[in-house]
GROMACS .gro file of C-alpha atoms in nm:
model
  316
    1UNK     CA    1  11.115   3.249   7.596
    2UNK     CA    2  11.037   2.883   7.709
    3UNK     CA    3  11.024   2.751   8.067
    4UNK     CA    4  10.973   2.410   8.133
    5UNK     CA    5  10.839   2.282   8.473
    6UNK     CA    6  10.920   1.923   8.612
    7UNK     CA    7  10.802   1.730   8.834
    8UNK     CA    8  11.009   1.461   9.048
    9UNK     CA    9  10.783   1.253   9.165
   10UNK     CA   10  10.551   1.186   8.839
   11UNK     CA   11  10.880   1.240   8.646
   12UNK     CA   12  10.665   1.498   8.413
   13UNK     CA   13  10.753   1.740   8.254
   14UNK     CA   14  10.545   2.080   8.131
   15UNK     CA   15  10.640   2.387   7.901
   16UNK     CA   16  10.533   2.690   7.927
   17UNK     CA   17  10.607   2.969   7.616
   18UNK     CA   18  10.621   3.362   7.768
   19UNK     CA   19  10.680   3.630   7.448
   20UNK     CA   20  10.869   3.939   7.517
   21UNK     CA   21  10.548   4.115   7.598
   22UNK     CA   22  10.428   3.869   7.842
   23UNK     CA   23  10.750   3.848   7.977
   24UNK     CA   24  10.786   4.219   8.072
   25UNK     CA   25  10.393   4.216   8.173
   26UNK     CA   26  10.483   3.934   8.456
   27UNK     CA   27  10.795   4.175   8.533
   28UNK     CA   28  10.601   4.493   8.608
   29UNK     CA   29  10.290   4.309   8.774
   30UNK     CA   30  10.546   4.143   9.044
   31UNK     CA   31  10.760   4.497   9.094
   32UNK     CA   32  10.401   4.653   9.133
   33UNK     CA   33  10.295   4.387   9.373
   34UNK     CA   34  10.627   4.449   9.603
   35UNK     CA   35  10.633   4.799   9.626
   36UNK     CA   36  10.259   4.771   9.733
   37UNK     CA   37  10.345   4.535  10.005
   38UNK     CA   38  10.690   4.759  10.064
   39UNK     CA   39  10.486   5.103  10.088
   40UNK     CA   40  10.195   4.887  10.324
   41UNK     CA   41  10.443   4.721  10.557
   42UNK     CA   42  10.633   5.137  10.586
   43UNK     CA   43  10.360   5.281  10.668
   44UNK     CA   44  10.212   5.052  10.919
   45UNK     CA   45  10.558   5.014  11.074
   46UNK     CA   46  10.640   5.421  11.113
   47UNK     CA   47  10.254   5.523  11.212
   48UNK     CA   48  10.298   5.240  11.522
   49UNK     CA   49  10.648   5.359  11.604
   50UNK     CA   50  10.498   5.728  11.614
   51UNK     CA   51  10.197   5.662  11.801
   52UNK     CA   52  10.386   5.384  12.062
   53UNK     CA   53  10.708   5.653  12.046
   54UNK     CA   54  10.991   5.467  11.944
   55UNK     CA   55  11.281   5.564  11.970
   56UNK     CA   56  11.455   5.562  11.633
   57UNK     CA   57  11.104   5.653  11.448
   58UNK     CA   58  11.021   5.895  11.693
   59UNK     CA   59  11.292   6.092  11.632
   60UNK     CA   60  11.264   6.111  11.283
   61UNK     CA   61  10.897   6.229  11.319
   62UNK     CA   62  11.004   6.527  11.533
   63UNK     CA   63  11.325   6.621  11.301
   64UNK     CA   64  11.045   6.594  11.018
   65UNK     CA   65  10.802   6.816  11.225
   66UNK     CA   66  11.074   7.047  11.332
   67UNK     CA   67  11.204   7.122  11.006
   68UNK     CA   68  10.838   7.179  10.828
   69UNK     CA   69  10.787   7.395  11.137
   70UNK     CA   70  11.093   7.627  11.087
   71UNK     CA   71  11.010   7.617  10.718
   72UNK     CA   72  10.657   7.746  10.796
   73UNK     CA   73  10.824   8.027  11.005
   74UNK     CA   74  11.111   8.129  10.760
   75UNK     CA   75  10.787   8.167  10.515
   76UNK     CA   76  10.575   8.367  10.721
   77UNK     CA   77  10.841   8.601  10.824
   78UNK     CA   78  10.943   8.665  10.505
   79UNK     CA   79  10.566   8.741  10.398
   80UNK     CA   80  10.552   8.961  10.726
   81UNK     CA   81  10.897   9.156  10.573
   82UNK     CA   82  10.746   9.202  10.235
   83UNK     CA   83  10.407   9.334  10.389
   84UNK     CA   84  10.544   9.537  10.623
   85UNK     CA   85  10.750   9.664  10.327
   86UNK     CA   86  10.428   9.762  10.144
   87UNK     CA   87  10.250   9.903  10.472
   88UNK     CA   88  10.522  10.138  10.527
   89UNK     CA   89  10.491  10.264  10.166
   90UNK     CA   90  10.147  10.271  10.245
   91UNK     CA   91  10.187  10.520  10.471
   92UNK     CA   92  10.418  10.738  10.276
   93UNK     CA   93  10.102  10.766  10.041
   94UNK     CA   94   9.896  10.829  10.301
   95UNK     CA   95  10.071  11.157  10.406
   96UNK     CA   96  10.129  11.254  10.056
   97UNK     CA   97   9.751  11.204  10.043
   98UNK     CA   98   9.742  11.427  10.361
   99UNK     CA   99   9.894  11.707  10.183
  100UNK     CA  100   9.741  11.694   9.872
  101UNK     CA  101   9.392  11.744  10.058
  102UNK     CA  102   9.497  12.007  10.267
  103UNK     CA  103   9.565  12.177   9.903
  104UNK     CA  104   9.249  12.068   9.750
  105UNK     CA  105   9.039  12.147  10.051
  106UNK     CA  106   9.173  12.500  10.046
  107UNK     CA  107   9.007  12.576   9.703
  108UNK     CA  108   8.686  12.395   9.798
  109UNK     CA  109   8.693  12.632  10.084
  110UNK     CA  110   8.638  12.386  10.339
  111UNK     CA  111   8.856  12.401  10.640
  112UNK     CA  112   9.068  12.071  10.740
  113UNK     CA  113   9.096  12.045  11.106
  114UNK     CA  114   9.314  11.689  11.125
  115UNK     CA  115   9.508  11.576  11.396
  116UNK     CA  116   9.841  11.575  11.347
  117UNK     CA  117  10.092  11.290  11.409
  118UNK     CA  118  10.310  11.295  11.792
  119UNK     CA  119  10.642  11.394  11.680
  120UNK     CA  120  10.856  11.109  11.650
  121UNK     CA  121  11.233  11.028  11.627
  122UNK     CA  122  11.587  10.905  11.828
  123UNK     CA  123  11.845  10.709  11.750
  124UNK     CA  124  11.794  10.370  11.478
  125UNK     CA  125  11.840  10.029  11.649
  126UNK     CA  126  11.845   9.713  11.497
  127UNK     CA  127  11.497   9.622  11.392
  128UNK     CA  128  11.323   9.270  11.529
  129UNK     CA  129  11.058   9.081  11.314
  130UNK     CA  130  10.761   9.238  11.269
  131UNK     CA  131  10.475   9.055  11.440
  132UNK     CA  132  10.132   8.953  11.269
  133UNK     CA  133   9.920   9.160  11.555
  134UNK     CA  134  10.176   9.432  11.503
  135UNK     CA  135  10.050   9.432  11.182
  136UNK     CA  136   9.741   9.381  11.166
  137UNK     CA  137   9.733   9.695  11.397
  138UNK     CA  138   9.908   9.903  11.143
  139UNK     CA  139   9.642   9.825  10.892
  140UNK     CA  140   9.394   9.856  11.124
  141UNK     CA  141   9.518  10.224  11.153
  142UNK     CA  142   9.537  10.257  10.744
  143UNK     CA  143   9.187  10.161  10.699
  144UNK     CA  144   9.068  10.420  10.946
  145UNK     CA  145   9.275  10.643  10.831
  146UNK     CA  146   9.159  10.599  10.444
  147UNK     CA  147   8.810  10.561  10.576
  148UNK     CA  148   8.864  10.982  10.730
  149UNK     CA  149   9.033  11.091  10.420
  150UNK     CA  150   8.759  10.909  10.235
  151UNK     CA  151   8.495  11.110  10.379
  152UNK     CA  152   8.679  11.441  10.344
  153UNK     CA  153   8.735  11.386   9.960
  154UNK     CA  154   8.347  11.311   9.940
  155UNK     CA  155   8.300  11.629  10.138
  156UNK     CA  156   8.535  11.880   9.876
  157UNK     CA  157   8.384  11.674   9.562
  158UNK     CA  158   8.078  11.784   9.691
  159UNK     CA  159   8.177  12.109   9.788
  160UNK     CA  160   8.334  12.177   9.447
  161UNK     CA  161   8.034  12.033   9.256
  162UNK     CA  162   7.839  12.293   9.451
  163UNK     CA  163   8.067  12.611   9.363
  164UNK     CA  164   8.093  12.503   9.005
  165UNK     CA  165   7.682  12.474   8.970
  166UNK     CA  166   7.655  12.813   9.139
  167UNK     CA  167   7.921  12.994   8.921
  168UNK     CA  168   7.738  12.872   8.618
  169UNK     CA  169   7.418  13.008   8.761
  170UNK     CA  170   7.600  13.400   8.798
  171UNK     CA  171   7.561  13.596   8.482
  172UNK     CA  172   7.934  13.638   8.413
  173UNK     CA  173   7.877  13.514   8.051
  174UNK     CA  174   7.908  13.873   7.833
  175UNK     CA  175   7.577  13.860   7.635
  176UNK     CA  176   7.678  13.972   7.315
  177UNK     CA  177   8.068  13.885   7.338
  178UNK     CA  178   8.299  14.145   7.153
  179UNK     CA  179   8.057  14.428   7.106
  180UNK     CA  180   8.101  14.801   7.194
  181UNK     CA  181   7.857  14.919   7.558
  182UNK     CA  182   7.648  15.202   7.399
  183UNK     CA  183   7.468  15.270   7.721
  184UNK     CA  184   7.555  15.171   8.082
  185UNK     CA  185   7.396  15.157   8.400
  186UNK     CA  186   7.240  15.433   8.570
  187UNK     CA  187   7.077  15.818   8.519
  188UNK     CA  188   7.113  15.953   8.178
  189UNK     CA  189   6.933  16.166   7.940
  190UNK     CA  190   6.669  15.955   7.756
  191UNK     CA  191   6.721  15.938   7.360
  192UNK     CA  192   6.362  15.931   7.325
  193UNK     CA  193   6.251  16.232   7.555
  194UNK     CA  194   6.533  16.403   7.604
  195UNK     CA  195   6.493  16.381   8.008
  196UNK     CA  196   6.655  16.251   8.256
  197UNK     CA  197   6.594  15.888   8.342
  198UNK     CA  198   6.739  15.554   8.474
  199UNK     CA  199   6.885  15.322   8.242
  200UNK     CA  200   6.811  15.009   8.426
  201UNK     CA  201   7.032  14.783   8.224
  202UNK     CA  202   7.339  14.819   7.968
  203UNK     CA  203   7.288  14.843   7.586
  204UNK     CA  204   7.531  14.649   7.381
  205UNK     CA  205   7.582  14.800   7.000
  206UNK     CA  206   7.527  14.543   6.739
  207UNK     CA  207   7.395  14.486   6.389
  208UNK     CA  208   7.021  14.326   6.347
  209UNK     CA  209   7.094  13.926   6.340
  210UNK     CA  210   7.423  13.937   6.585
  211UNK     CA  211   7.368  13.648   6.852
  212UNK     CA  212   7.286  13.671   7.217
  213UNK     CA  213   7.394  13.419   7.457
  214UNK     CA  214   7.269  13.353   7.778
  215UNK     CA  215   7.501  13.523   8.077
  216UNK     CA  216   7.445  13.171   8.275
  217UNK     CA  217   7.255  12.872   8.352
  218UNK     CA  218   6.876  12.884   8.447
  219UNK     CA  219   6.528  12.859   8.302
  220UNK     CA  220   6.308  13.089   8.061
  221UNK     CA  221   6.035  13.227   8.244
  222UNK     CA  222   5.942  13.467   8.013
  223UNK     CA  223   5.977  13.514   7.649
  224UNK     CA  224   5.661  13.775   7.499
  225UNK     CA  225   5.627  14.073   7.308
  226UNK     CA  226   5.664  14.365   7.565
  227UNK     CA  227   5.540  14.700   7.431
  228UNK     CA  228   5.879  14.887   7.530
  229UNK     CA  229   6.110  14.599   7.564
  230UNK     CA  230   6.011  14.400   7.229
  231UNK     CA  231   6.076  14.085   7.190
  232UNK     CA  232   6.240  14.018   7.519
  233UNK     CA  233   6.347  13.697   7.698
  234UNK     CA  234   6.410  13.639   8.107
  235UNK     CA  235   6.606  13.348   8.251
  236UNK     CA  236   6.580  13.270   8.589
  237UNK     CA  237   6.893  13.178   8.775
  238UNK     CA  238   6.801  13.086   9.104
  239UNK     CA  239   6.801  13.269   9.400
  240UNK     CA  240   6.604  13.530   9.296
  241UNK     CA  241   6.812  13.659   9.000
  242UNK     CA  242   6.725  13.690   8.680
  243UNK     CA  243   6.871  13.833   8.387
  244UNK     CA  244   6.658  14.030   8.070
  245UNK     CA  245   6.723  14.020   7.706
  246UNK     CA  246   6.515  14.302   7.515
  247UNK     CA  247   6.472  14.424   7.199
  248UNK     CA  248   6.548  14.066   7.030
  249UNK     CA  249   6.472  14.074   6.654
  250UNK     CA  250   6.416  13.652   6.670
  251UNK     CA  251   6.444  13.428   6.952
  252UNK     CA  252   6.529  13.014   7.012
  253UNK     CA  253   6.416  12.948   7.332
  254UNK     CA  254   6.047  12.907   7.452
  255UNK     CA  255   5.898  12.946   7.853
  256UNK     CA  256   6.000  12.659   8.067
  257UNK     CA  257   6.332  12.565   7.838
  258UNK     CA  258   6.672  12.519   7.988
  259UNK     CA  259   6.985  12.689   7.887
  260UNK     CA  260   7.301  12.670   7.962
  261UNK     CA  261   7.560  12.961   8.016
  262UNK     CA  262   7.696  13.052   7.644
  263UNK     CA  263   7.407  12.894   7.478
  264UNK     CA  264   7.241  13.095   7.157
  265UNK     CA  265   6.877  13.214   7.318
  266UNK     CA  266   6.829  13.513   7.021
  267UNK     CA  267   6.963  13.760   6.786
  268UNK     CA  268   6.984  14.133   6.786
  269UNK     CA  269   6.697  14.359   6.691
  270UNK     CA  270   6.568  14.660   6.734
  271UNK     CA  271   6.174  14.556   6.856
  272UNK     CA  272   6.007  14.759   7.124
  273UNK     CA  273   6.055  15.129   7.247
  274UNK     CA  274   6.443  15.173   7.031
  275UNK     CA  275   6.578  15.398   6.841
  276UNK     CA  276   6.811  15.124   6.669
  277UNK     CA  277   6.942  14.759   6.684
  278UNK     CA  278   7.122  14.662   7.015
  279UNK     CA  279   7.064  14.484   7.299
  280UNK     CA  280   6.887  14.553   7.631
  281UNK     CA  281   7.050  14.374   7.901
  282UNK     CA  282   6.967  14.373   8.228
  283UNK     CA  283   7.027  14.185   8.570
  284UNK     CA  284   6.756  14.177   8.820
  285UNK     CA  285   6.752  14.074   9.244
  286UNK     CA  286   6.439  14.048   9.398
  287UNK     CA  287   6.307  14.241   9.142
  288UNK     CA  288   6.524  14.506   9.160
  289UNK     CA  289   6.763  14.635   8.874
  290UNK     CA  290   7.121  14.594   8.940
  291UNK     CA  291   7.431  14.711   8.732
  292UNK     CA  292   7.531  14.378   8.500
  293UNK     CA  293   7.888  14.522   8.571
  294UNK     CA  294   7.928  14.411   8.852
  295UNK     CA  295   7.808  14.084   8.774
  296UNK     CA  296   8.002  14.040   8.452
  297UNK     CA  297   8.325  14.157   8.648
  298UNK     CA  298   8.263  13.868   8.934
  299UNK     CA  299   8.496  13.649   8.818
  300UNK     CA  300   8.828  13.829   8.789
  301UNK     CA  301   8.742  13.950   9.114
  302UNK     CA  302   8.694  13.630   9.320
  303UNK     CA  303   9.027  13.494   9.098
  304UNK     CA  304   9.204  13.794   9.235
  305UNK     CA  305   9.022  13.778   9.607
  306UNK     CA  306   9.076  13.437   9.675
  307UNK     CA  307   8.790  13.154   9.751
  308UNK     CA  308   8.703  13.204  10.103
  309UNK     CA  309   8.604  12.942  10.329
  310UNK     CA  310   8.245  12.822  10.384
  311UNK     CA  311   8.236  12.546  10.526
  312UNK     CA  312   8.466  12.327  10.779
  313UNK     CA  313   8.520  11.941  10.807
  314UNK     CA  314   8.644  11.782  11.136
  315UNK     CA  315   8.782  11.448  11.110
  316UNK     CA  316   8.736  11.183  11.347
   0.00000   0.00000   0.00000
């Protein structure tokens, strides 16, 4: 492209040569340069129309304002719908919750003393938008609420924990599982002497080698050569109860060693004061020999009893 420039009064002439690239550079530099100077001379116009109020601008300021204001609203009420939505199911939860630890607290045995709800109810009306402080109460409520049922869980957890560690450490384990009782508890005529005498344990018929587990949880406090028991093992189990495994042929666990209920602690002999292979068993409180029936027949009692309660939580 060529543009040529003239002068009248020197009667000159100049040329000036633009390219297509040069031509549409000039072209966007100029619209660049108006909408600058458009988009300066708006905005100082409509921010001294707003601030001096007139009339035409001033009106379109508060339709703009006024329209992002109801916008705002429709938004936050239709957040507030959708939470309130979710609180409510919330709360279902909640009293599902409710019921599921009045269950659970039952067989923890600890005793749920909750207040329960006024009784509501009446006819439905048309509902009104729910209000931000109106909600904010409601969770205010949940959290309290979760916060009580919180603590109460904590409580049967612990509760439960507890039973299960003390029904591990009951002999209820059968020592030698699937063997015939040769011998139970109490007066009978001695095999050895031939006079009467207490059997202070139960005598479990099995061949030399047959394994002996421990009847429950607790620590070896004794494990010697006894000249009428034999090779003989003790666990104690807390509480003052311990149980006695005589006449042991070879043993696995050493004074001071943990076992666990069902855990291999020695095999079957016939060591000590016998007149063949079995095993001794006995179960001892305070000292004092007790009849491992009883003991080995605790469970299916209590299952058939019921758990009774020990222990009672009050909620806030």
């Amino acid at each position: 492209m060529q543009v040529i420039i003239t002068d009248a009064w020197l009667a000159k002439s100049r040329a000036i040569h633009l390219s297509g690239w040069q031509l549409m550079a000039a072209a966007l530099t100029a619209s660049l340069g108006l909408m600058l100077v458009a988009a300066g001379l708006y905005h100082w116009v409509f921010l001294k129309g707003a601030r001096e109020g007139w009339p035409v601008i001033g009106s379109v300021v508060r339709l703009m304002v006024k329209d992002e204001t109801e916008q705002r609203d429709r938004y936050l009420r239709e957040n507030l719908n959708v939470m309130a939505r979710k609180v409510g199911d919330m709360e279902a939860r909640m009293m599902q919750l409710e019921s599921l630890g009045a269950r659970v607290s039952g067989l923890a045995g600890v005793s749920m003393d909750l207040k329960t709800p006024p009784g509501r109810g009446g006819a439905l009306v048309s509902s009104r938008p729910l209000s931000l402080e109106e909600l904010q109460a409601t969770l205010d409520d949940l959290e309290r609420l979760t916060t009580q049922r919180v603590d109460l869980m904590t409580v049967i957890e612990s509760r439960l924990f507890d039973q299960r560690i003390r029904k591990m450490m009951v002999p209820t384990q059968a020592p030698v599982p699937g063997k015939p009782l040769g011998s139970a508890f109490g007066w009978r005529i001695d095999p050895i002497t031939g006079t009467s005498a207490l059997h202070t344990g139960q005598d479990y018929q099995a061949d030399v080698g047959t394994v002996i587990l421990a009847a429950a949880g607790g620590v070896v406090v004794t494990q010697s050569m006894h000249p009428e028991y034999g090779q003989m093992i003790e666990v104690d189990h807390g509480n003052e109860l311990i149980t006695r495994y005589a006449h042991a042929s070879r043993v696995f666990v050493r004074k001071g060693d943990l076992v666990k209920r069902g855990q291999r602690i020695a095999e079957v002999g016939t060591s000590g004061r016998s007149t063949g292979p079995h095993l001794h068993f006995e179960v001892l409180v305070q000292g004092i020999p007790q009849d491992p029936k009883k003991f080995l027949n605790l469970t299916q009692t209590q299952a058939s009893a019921g758990t009774p309660r020990v222990a009672t939580f009050t909620a806030p």
